[in-house]
CSV table of C-alpha atoms and ligand atoms in Angstrom, one decimal:
chain,number,residue,atom,x,y,z
A,1,UNK,CA,51.8,-85.7,-107.5
A,2,UNK,CA,53.6,-84.2,-110.6
A,3,UNK,CA,52.6,-86.8,-113.2
A,4,UNK,CA,49.8,-89.3,-113.7
A,5,UNK,CA,50.8,-91.8,-116.3
A,6,UNK,CA,50.3,-95.1,-114.4
A,7,UNK,CA,49.4,-96.6,-111.0
A,8,UNK,CA,53.1,-96.2,-110.1
A,9,UNK,CA,52.5,-92.4,-109.8
A,10,UNK,CA,50.1,-92.9,-107.0
A,11,UNK,CA,51.6,-93.2,-103.5
A,12,UNK,CA,48.5,-94.8,-101.9
A,13,UNK,CA,45.9,-96.5,-104.1
A,14,UNK,CA,43.2,-97.1,-101.3
A,15,UNK,CA,43.6,-93.4,-100.3
A,16,UNK,CA,43.0,-92.0,-103.8
A,17,UNK,CA,39.9,-94.2,-104.2
A,18,UNK,CA,38.6,-92.8,-100.9
A,19,UNK,CA,39.4,-89.3,-102.1
A,20,UNK,CA,37.5,-89.8,-105.3
A,21,UNK,CA,34.4,-91.2,-103.4
A,22,UNK,CA,34.6,-88.2,-101.0
A,23,UNK,CA,34.7,-85.8,-104.0
A,24,UNK,CA,31.7,-87.6,-105.5
A,25,UNK,CA,29.8,-86.8,-102.3
A,26,UNK,CA,31.0,-83.2,-102.2
A,27,UNK,CA,32.1,-82.1,-105.8
A,28,UNK,CA,32.5,-78.4,-105.2
A,29,UNK,CA,34.4,-78.5,-101.9
A,30,UNK,CA,37.7,-77.4,-103.5
A,31,UNK,CA,36.7,-74.7,-106.0
A,32,UNK,CA,39.4,-72.3,-104.6
A,33,UNK,CA,42.2,-74.8,-105.4
A,34,UNK,CA,41.9,-74.4,-109.1
A,35,UNK,CA,41.1,-70.7,-109.3
A,36,UNK,CA,43.1,-68.9,-112.0
A,37,UNK,CA,44.7,-72.2,-113.0
A,38,UNK,CA,44.3,-73.7,-116.5
A,39,UNK,CA,44.3,-77.3,-117.7
A,40,UNK,CA,44.9,-78.0,-121.4
A,41,UNK,CA,43.3,-81.3,-122.7
A,42,UNK,CA,45.1,-82.3,-125.9
A,43,UNK,CA,43.6,-85.1,-128.0
A,44,UNK,CA,45.5,-86.7,-130.9
A,45,UNK,CA,42.6,-89.3,-131.1
A,46,UNK,CA,38.8,-89.3,-130.6
A,47,UNK,CA,37.1,-89.3,-127.2
A,48,UNK,CA,33.7,-88.9,-125.6
A,49,UNK,CA,34.1,-89.9,-121.9
A,50,UNK,CA,37.7,-88.8,-121.3
A,51,UNK,CA,37.1,-85.3,-122.8
A,52,UNK,CA,33.9,-84.6,-121.1
A,53,UNK,CA,34.7,-86.1,-117.6
A,54,UNK,CA,38.1,-84.5,-117.3
A,55,UNK,CA,36.8,-81.1,-118.4
A,56,UNK,CA,34.0,-81.4,-115.8
A,57,UNK,CA,36.4,-82.5,-113.1
A,58,UNK,CA,38.6,-79.4,-113.8
A,59,UNK,CA,35.6,-77.1,-113.7
A,60,UNK,CA,34.4,-78.6,-110.4
A,61,UNK,CA,37.8,-77.7,-109.0
A,62,UNK,CA,37.4,-74.1,-110.2
A,63,UNK,CA,39.9,-74.4,-113.1
A,64,UNK,CA,39.7,-73.1,-116.7
A,65,UNK,CA,39.9,-75.9,-119.3
A,66,UNK,CA,41.1,-75.6,-122.9
A,67,UNK,CA,40.3,-78.5,-125.1
A,68,UNK,CA,42.1,-79.1,-128.5
A,69,UNK,CA,41.6,-82.0,-130.9
A,70,UNK,CA,45.1,-81.4,-132.2
A,71,UNK,CA,44.8,-84.1,-134.9
A,72,UNK,CA,42.0,-82.1,-136.6
A,73,UNK,CA,42.5,-78.5,-135.4
A,74,UNK,CA,46.3,-78.1,-135.0
A,75,UNK,CA,49.2,-78.0,-137.4
A,76,UNK,CA,50.4,-81.5,-138.6
A,77,UNK,CA,53.0,-82.5,-135.9
A,78,UNK,CA,56.5,-83.9,-136.5
A,79,UNK,CA,57.5,-86.1,-133.5
A,80,UNK,CA,60.7,-87.5,-134.8
A,81,UNK,CA,64.0,-85.9,-133.9
A,82,UNK,CA,66.8,-85.1,-136.3
A,83,UNK,CA,64.6,-84.9,-139.5
A,84,UNK,CA,64.5,-82.1,-142.1
A,85,UNK,CA,60.9,-81.0,-142.0
A,86,UNK,CA,60.4,-80.9,-145.8
A,87,UNK,CA,57.3,-83.2,-145.7
A,88,UNK,CA,53.7,-82.5,-144.6
A,89,UNK,CA,54.5,-81.9,-140.9
A,90,UNK,CA,54.4,-78.1,-140.2
A,91,UNK,CA,55.3,-78.0,-136.5
A,92,UNK,CA,57.7,-80.0,-134.3
A,93,UNK,CA,56.5,-81.5,-131.0
A,94,UNK,CA,59.3,-79.6,-129.2
A,95,UNK,CA,57.8,-76.2,-130.0
A,96,UNK,CA,54.2,-77.4,-129.8
A,97,UNK,CA,54.5,-78.9,-126.3
A,98,UNK,CA,56.7,-76.0,-125.1
A,99,UNK,CA,54.0,-73.5,-126.2
A,100,UNK,CA,51.3,-75.5,-124.4
A,101,UNK,CA,53.5,-75.3,-121.3
A,102,UNK,CA,53.4,-71.5,-121.5
A,103,UNK,CA,49.5,-71.4,-121.6
A,104,UNK,CA,48.7,-74.1,-119.1
A,105,UNK,CA,49.4,-75.2,-115.5
A,106,UNK,CA,48.6,-78.9,-116.2
A,107,UNK,CA,48.4,-80.8,-119.5
A,108,UNK,CA,46.3,-83.8,-120.4
A,109,UNK,CA,47.4,-85.8,-123.4
A,110,UNK,CA,45.7,-88.6,-125.4
A,111,UNK,CA,48.0,-90.4,-127.8
A,112,UNK,CA,47.1,-93.8,-129.1
A,113,UNK,CA,49.6,-96.5,-130.4
A,114,UNK,CA,50.3,-97.2,-134.1
A,115,UNK,CA,49.9,-100.9,-133.4
A,116,UNK,CA,52.5,-101.4,-136.2
A,117,UNK,CA,55.7,-100.9,-134.3
A,118,UNK,CA,55.8,-102.5,-130.8
A,119,UNK,CA,59.1,-101.0,-129.7
A,120,UNK,CA,58.1,-97.5,-130.6
A,121,UNK,CA,54.6,-97.8,-129.1
A,122,UNK,CA,55.9,-99.3,-125.8
A,123,UNK,CA,58.6,-96.7,-125.5
A,124,UNK,CA,55.8,-94.1,-125.2
A,125,UNK,CA,58.0,-91.8,-127.3
A,126,UNK,CA,55.3,-89.2,-128.2
A,127,UNK,CA,53.8,-89.1,-124.7
A,128,UNK,CA,57.3,-88.7,-123.1
A,129,UNK,CA,58.1,-85.9,-125.5
A,130,UNK,CA,55.0,-84.0,-124.3
A,131,UNK,CA,56.1,-84.5,-120.7
A,132,UNK,CA,59.7,-83.4,-121.5
A,133,UNK,CA,59.0,-80.3,-123.7
A,134,UNK,CA,55.9,-79.0,-122.0
A,135,UNK,CA,57.8,-78.7,-118.7
A,136,UNK,CA,54.5,-78.9,-116.6
A,137,UNK,CA,52.6,-81.7,-114.9
A,138,UNK,CA,51.0,-84.1,-117.4
A,139,UNK,CA,48.0,-86.4,-117.0
A,140,UNK,CA,47.5,-89.4,-119.2
A,141,UNK,CA,44.2,-89.3,-121.1
A,142,UNK,CA,45.2,-92.6,-122.6
A,143,UNK,CA,48.7,-93.3,-123.9
A,144,UNK,CA,49.9,-96.0,-126.2
A,145,UNK,CA,50.2,-98.6,-123.4
A,146,UNK,CA,47.9,-97.4,-120.5
A,147,UNK,CA,44.7,-95.7,-119.6
A,148,UNK,CA,45.1,-94.9,-115.9
A,149,UNK,CA,42.1,-92.5,-115.5
A,150,UNK,CA,39.9,-95.3,-116.8
A,151,UNK,CA,41.5,-97.9,-114.5
A,152,UNK,CA,41.1,-95.6,-111.4
A,153,UNK,CA,37.4,-95.1,-112.3
A,154,UNK,CA,37.1,-98.9,-112.7
A,155,UNK,CA,38.5,-99.5,-109.2
A,156,UNK,CA,36.3,-96.8,-107.7
A,157,UNK,CA,33.3,-98.5,-109.2
A,158,UNK,CA,34.3,-101.9,-107.8
A,159,UNK,CA,34.9,-100.6,-104.3
A,160,UNK,CA,31.7,-98.4,-104.4
A,161,UNK,CA,29.6,-101.3,-105.4
A,162,UNK,CA,31.2,-103.9,-103.1
A,163,UNK,CA,30.7,-101.5,-100.1
A,164,UNK,CA,27.1,-100.9,-101.1
A,165,UNK,CA,26.2,-104.6,-101.2
A,166,UNK,CA,22.7,-105.5,-99.8
A,167,UNK,CA,24.3,-107.3,-96.8
A,168,UNK,CA,27.6,-105.5,-96.1
A,169,UNK,CA,28.2,-107.7,-93.0
A,170,UNK,CA,28.4,-110.8,-95.2
A,171,UNK,CA,31.1,-109.1,-97.2
A,172,UNK,CA,33.2,-107.8,-94.3
A,173,UNK,CA,36.7,-109.0,-94.8
A,174,UNK,CA,35.8,-110.8,-98.1
A,175,UNK,CA,37.6,-109.8,-101.2
A,176,UNK,CA,35.6,-109.5,-104.4
A,177,UNK,CA,36.7,-111.8,-107.3
A,178,UNK,CA,37.4,-109.5,-110.3
A,179,UNK,CA,37.8,-111.0,-113.8
A,180,UNK,CA,39.2,-109.4,-116.9
A,181,UNK,CA,37.9,-111.3,-119.9
A,182,UNK,CA,38.9,-110.8,-123.5
A,183,UNK,CA,36.0,-110.2,-125.9
A,184,UNK,CA,35.7,-110.4,-129.7
A,185,UNK,CA,36.0,-107.4,-132.0
A,186,UNK,CA,36.3,-106.8,-135.8
A,187,UNK,CA,39.1,-104.3,-135.4
A,188,UNK,CA,42.6,-104.4,-133.9
A,189,UNK,CA,42.4,-102.5,-130.6
A,190,UNK,CA,45.2,-101.3,-128.4
A,191,UNK,CA,46.3,-103.1,-125.3
A,192,UNK,CA,46.2,-99.9,-123.2
A,193,UNK,CA,42.9,-100.5,-121.4
A,194,UNK,CA,43.6,-104.1,-120.4
A,195,UNK,CA,47.3,-103.4,-119.6
A,196,UNK,CA,46.2,-100.6,-117.3
A,197,UNK,CA,43.3,-102.4,-115.8
A,198,UNK,CA,45.6,-105.4,-115.0
A,199,UNK,CA,48.2,-103.1,-113.5
A,200,UNK,CA,45.7,-101.4,-111.2
A,201,UNK,CA,44.0,-104.6,-110.2
A,202,UNK,CA,47.3,-106.3,-109.5
A,203,UNK,CA,48.2,-103.4,-107.2
A,204,UNK,CA,44.7,-103.6,-105.6
A,205,UNK,CA,45.2,-107.3,-105.0
A,206,UNK,CA,48.6,-106.6,-103.3
A,207,UNK,CA,46.7,-104.1,-101.1
A,208,UNK,CA,44.3,-106.9,-100.1
A,209,UNK,CA,41.3,-105.1,-101.8
A,210,UNK,CA,40.4,-107.8,-104.5
A,211,UNK,CA,41.3,-111.2,-106.0
A,212,UNK,CA,42.2,-110.9,-109.7
A,213,UNK,CA,41.9,-113.3,-112.6
A,214,UNK,CA,42.6,-112.7,-116.4
A,215,UNK,CA,41.2,-114.9,-119.1
A,216,UNK,CA,41.8,-114.8,-122.8
A,217,UNK,CA,42.3,-117.1,-125.8
A,218,UNK,CA,45.9,-118.4,-126.5
A,219,UNK,CA,47.9,-115.7,-128.3
A,220,UNK,CA,46.4,-112.7,-126.4
A,221,UNK,CA,48.9,-112.7,-123.5
A,222,UNK,CA,49.6,-109.2,-122.2
A,223,UNK,CA,53.1,-108.0,-121.5
A,224,UNK,CA,54.2,-109.6,-118.2
A,225,UNK,CA,55.1,-106.2,-116.6
A,226,UNK,CA,51.3,-105.4,-116.3
A,227,UNK,CA,50.2,-108.7,-114.7
A,228,UNK,CA,52.4,-109.4,-111.6
A,229,UNK,CA,50.5,-111.7,-109.3
A,230,UNK,CA,47.5,-112.2,-111.5
A,231,UNK,CA,46.0,-115.6,-112.1
A,232,UNK,CA,45.8,-116.2,-115.9
A,233,UNK,CA,43.8,-118.9,-117.6
A,234,UNK,CA,42.6,-119.7,-121.2
A,235,UNK,CA,39.5,-121.3,-119.6
A,236,UNK,CA,36.8,-118.5,-119.5
A,237,UNK,CA,34.3,-120.7,-117.5
A,238,UNK,CA,36.9,-121.4,-114.9
A,239,UNK,CA,37.6,-117.7,-114.5
A,240,UNK,CA,34.0,-116.6,-114.4
A,241,UNK,CA,33.0,-119.2,-111.8
A,242,UNK,CA,32.1,-117.2,-108.6
A,243,UNK,CA,33.1,-113.9,-110.2
A,244,UNK,CA,31.8,-110.7,-108.5
A,245,UNK,CA,32.9,-108.2,-111.2
A,246,UNK,CA,33.5,-109.1,-114.9
A,247,UNK,CA,35.5,-106.6,-116.9
A,248,UNK,CA,34.9,-107.2,-120.6
A,249,UNK,CA,37.5,-105.8,-123.1
A,250,UNK,CA,38.9,-106.7,-126.5
A,251,UNK,CA,42.6,-106.2,-127.3
A,252,UNK,CA,44.8,-107.1,-130.1
A,253,UNK,CA,47.8,-109.5,-129.7
A,254,UNK,CA,50.9,-108.1,-127.9
A,255,UNK,CA,53.3,-110.9,-129.0
A,256,UNK,CA,52.0,-111.0,-132.6
A,257,UNK,CA,51.8,-107.3,-132.3
A,258,UNK,CA,48.6,-105.6,-133.3
A,259,UNK,CA,47.1,-108.7,-134.9
A,260,UNK,CA,43.5,-110.0,-134.6
A,261,UNK,CA,44.2,-113.8,-134.3
A,262,UNK,CA,40.7,-115.2,-134.6
A,263,UNK,CA,37.0,-114.2,-134.7
A,264,UNK,CA,36.8,-115.1,-130.9
A,265,UNK,CA,33.7,-117.2,-131.3
A,266,UNK,CA,32.2,-118.1,-127.9
A,267,UNK,CA,34.0,-115.4,-125.9
A,268,UNK,CA,31.2,-112.8,-125.9
A,269,UNK,CA,29.7,-112.2,-122.4
A,270,UNK,CA,26.0,-113.1,-122.3
A,271,UNK,CA,23.4,-113.6,-119.5
A,272,UNK,CA,23.9,-117.4,-120.0
A,273,UNK,CA,27.5,-117.0,-119.0
A,274,UNK,CA,26.7,-114.8,-116.0
A,275,UNK,CA,24.9,-117.8,-114.4
A,276,UNK,CA,28.1,-119.3,-113.2
A,277,UNK,CA,29.2,-116.0,-111.5
A,278,UNK,CA,28.4,-114.8,-108.0
A,279,UNK,CA,25.6,-112.6,-109.4
A,280,UNK,CA,28.4,-110.8,-111.1
A,281,UNK,CA,28.3,-107.2,-112.2
A,282,UNK,CA,29.6,-106.4,-115.7
A,283,UNK,CA,31.9,-103.6,-116.6
A,284,UNK,CA,33.3,-102.1,-119.8
A,285,UNK,CA,35.2,-98.9,-120.4
A,286,UNK,CA,33.0,-97.9,-123.5
A,287,UNK,CA,32.6,-97.4,-126.4
A,288,UNK,CA,31.3,-100.9,-126.7
A,289,UNK,CA,30.1,-102.8,-129.9
A,290,UNK,CA,26.8,-104.4,-128.9
A,291,UNK,CA,26.2,-108.1,-129.4
A,292,UNK,CA,29.8,-108.4,-130.6
A,293,UNK,CA,31.9,-107.6,-127.5
A,294,UNK,CA,29.0,-107.7,-125.0
A,295,UNK,CA,25.5,-108.9,-125.3
A,296,UNK,CA,22.6,-106.4,-125.3
A,297,UNK,CA,20.9,-108.8,-122.8
A,298,UNK,CA,23.6,-107.6,-120.3
A,299,UNK,CA,24.0,-104.0,-121.3
A,300,UNK,CA,20.2,-103.4,-121.0
A,301,UNK,CA,20.0,-105.2,-117.6
A,302,UNK,CA,20.7,-104.3,-113.9
A,303,UNK,CA,23.8,-106.5,-114.2
A,304,UNK,CA,25.6,-103.8,-116.3
A,305,UNK,CA,27.6,-101.1,-114.5
A,306,UNK,CA,28.9,-99.4,-117.6
A,307,UNK,CA,27.0,-96.1,-117.3
A,308,UNK,CA,27.8,-95.7,-113.5
A,309,UNK,CA,31.4,-96.7,-114.4
A,310,UNK,CA,31.6,-93.9,-117.0
A,311,UNK,CA,30.1,-91.5,-114.5
A,312,UNK,CA,32.9,-92.3,-112.1
A,313,UNK,CA,35.4,-91.0,-114.6
A,314,UNK,CA,34.7,-87.5,-113.3
A,315,UNK,CA,35.7,-88.4,-109.7
A,316,UNK,CA,38.8,-90.3,-110.8
A,317,UNK,CA,39.9,-87.3,-112.8
A,318,UNK,CA,39.0,-84.8,-110.1
A,319,UNK,CA,41.0,-86.8,-107.5
A,320,UNK,CA,44.0,-86.8,-109.8
A,321,UNK,CA,43.9,-83.1,-110.8
A,322,UNK,CA,43.3,-82.2,-107.1
A,323,UNK,CA,46.5,-84.1,-106.2
A,324,UNK,CA,48.5,-82.3,-108.8
A,325,UNK,CA,47.0,-78.8,-108.0
A,326,UNK,CA,48.1,-79.4,-104.3
A,327,UNK,CA,51.7,-79.8,-105.4
A,328,UNK,CA,51.8,-76.8,-107.7
B,1,CP,N1,36.6,-95.1,-122.0
B,1,CP,C1,37.1,-94.0,-122.7
B,1,CP,O1,38.2,-93.6,-122.5
B,1,CP,O2,36.2,-93.4,-123.6
B,1,CP,P1,36.6,-92.3,-124.6
B,1,CP,O3,37.5,-93.0,-125.6
B,1,CP,O4,35.2,-91.9,-125.3
B,1,CP,O5,37.2,-91.1,-124.0
């Protein structure tokens, strides 16, 4: 693997999930692989989980990790081509990324969307410039349109919990029903997490691992490229009926780009709504706004997987970095 920007960079999805679970069971088995290798983790936006889990994954593989919050600690970056740099930007992305490529063997980049210019955001212009000008393998730490390390950790969590069911024989050959449900929020959030989750779950559905349903209010349709084969309904109760895993996430409108279309009353997941699921387990990528996106009655209960899901970010990152190190 030379790049990790989406599920399309992974040759075998069930195999990378198994690799991650093997690494979870034996985290330090490959310490020689990363010896004298350096990963640079570059953040243009805030992070808790991605920063800590990816750094830990690299250390588990014996790597050095350099972390930079470039939005706060670096020179102001110019990302456009062909402009006279007589404004506030001090350094062009061409030189900045090129220099990072000199110091590192692998680069991780986090670059959120503007949510004001759909074409520019969905072209992944900034992200692609880091890939082009660094000249080294790049891992997405969340781009304008995708968050693949999160989605891989989500799939690992689903597989892990489905396999560990109290009566595995009852589940043999049975696919879990996985539901992505929109949730209310006060801010306009990117589509990156739901796009990416949908893309990975659609691939897992093609592989026969799960059945996948998306539910959201009218106006919150995701771009079709991320949802091939998914069942999509505006009826949340219909989607939740019999669900085994419920993935809760807010996103702003894709078609009315970056807009919050309503207060989303009635869409927050609660214990009352869980009653129509198949004793469903609830997931969220975090950070989560309690009692707005997701009820405290779920977050504080055994029905929530959010902490274990965040824990699995380490093994997702470690499986990906290991795959890249093996190709260096
Ligand atoms: N889920 C996630 O990516 O968390 P951070 O934004 O804190 O990294």
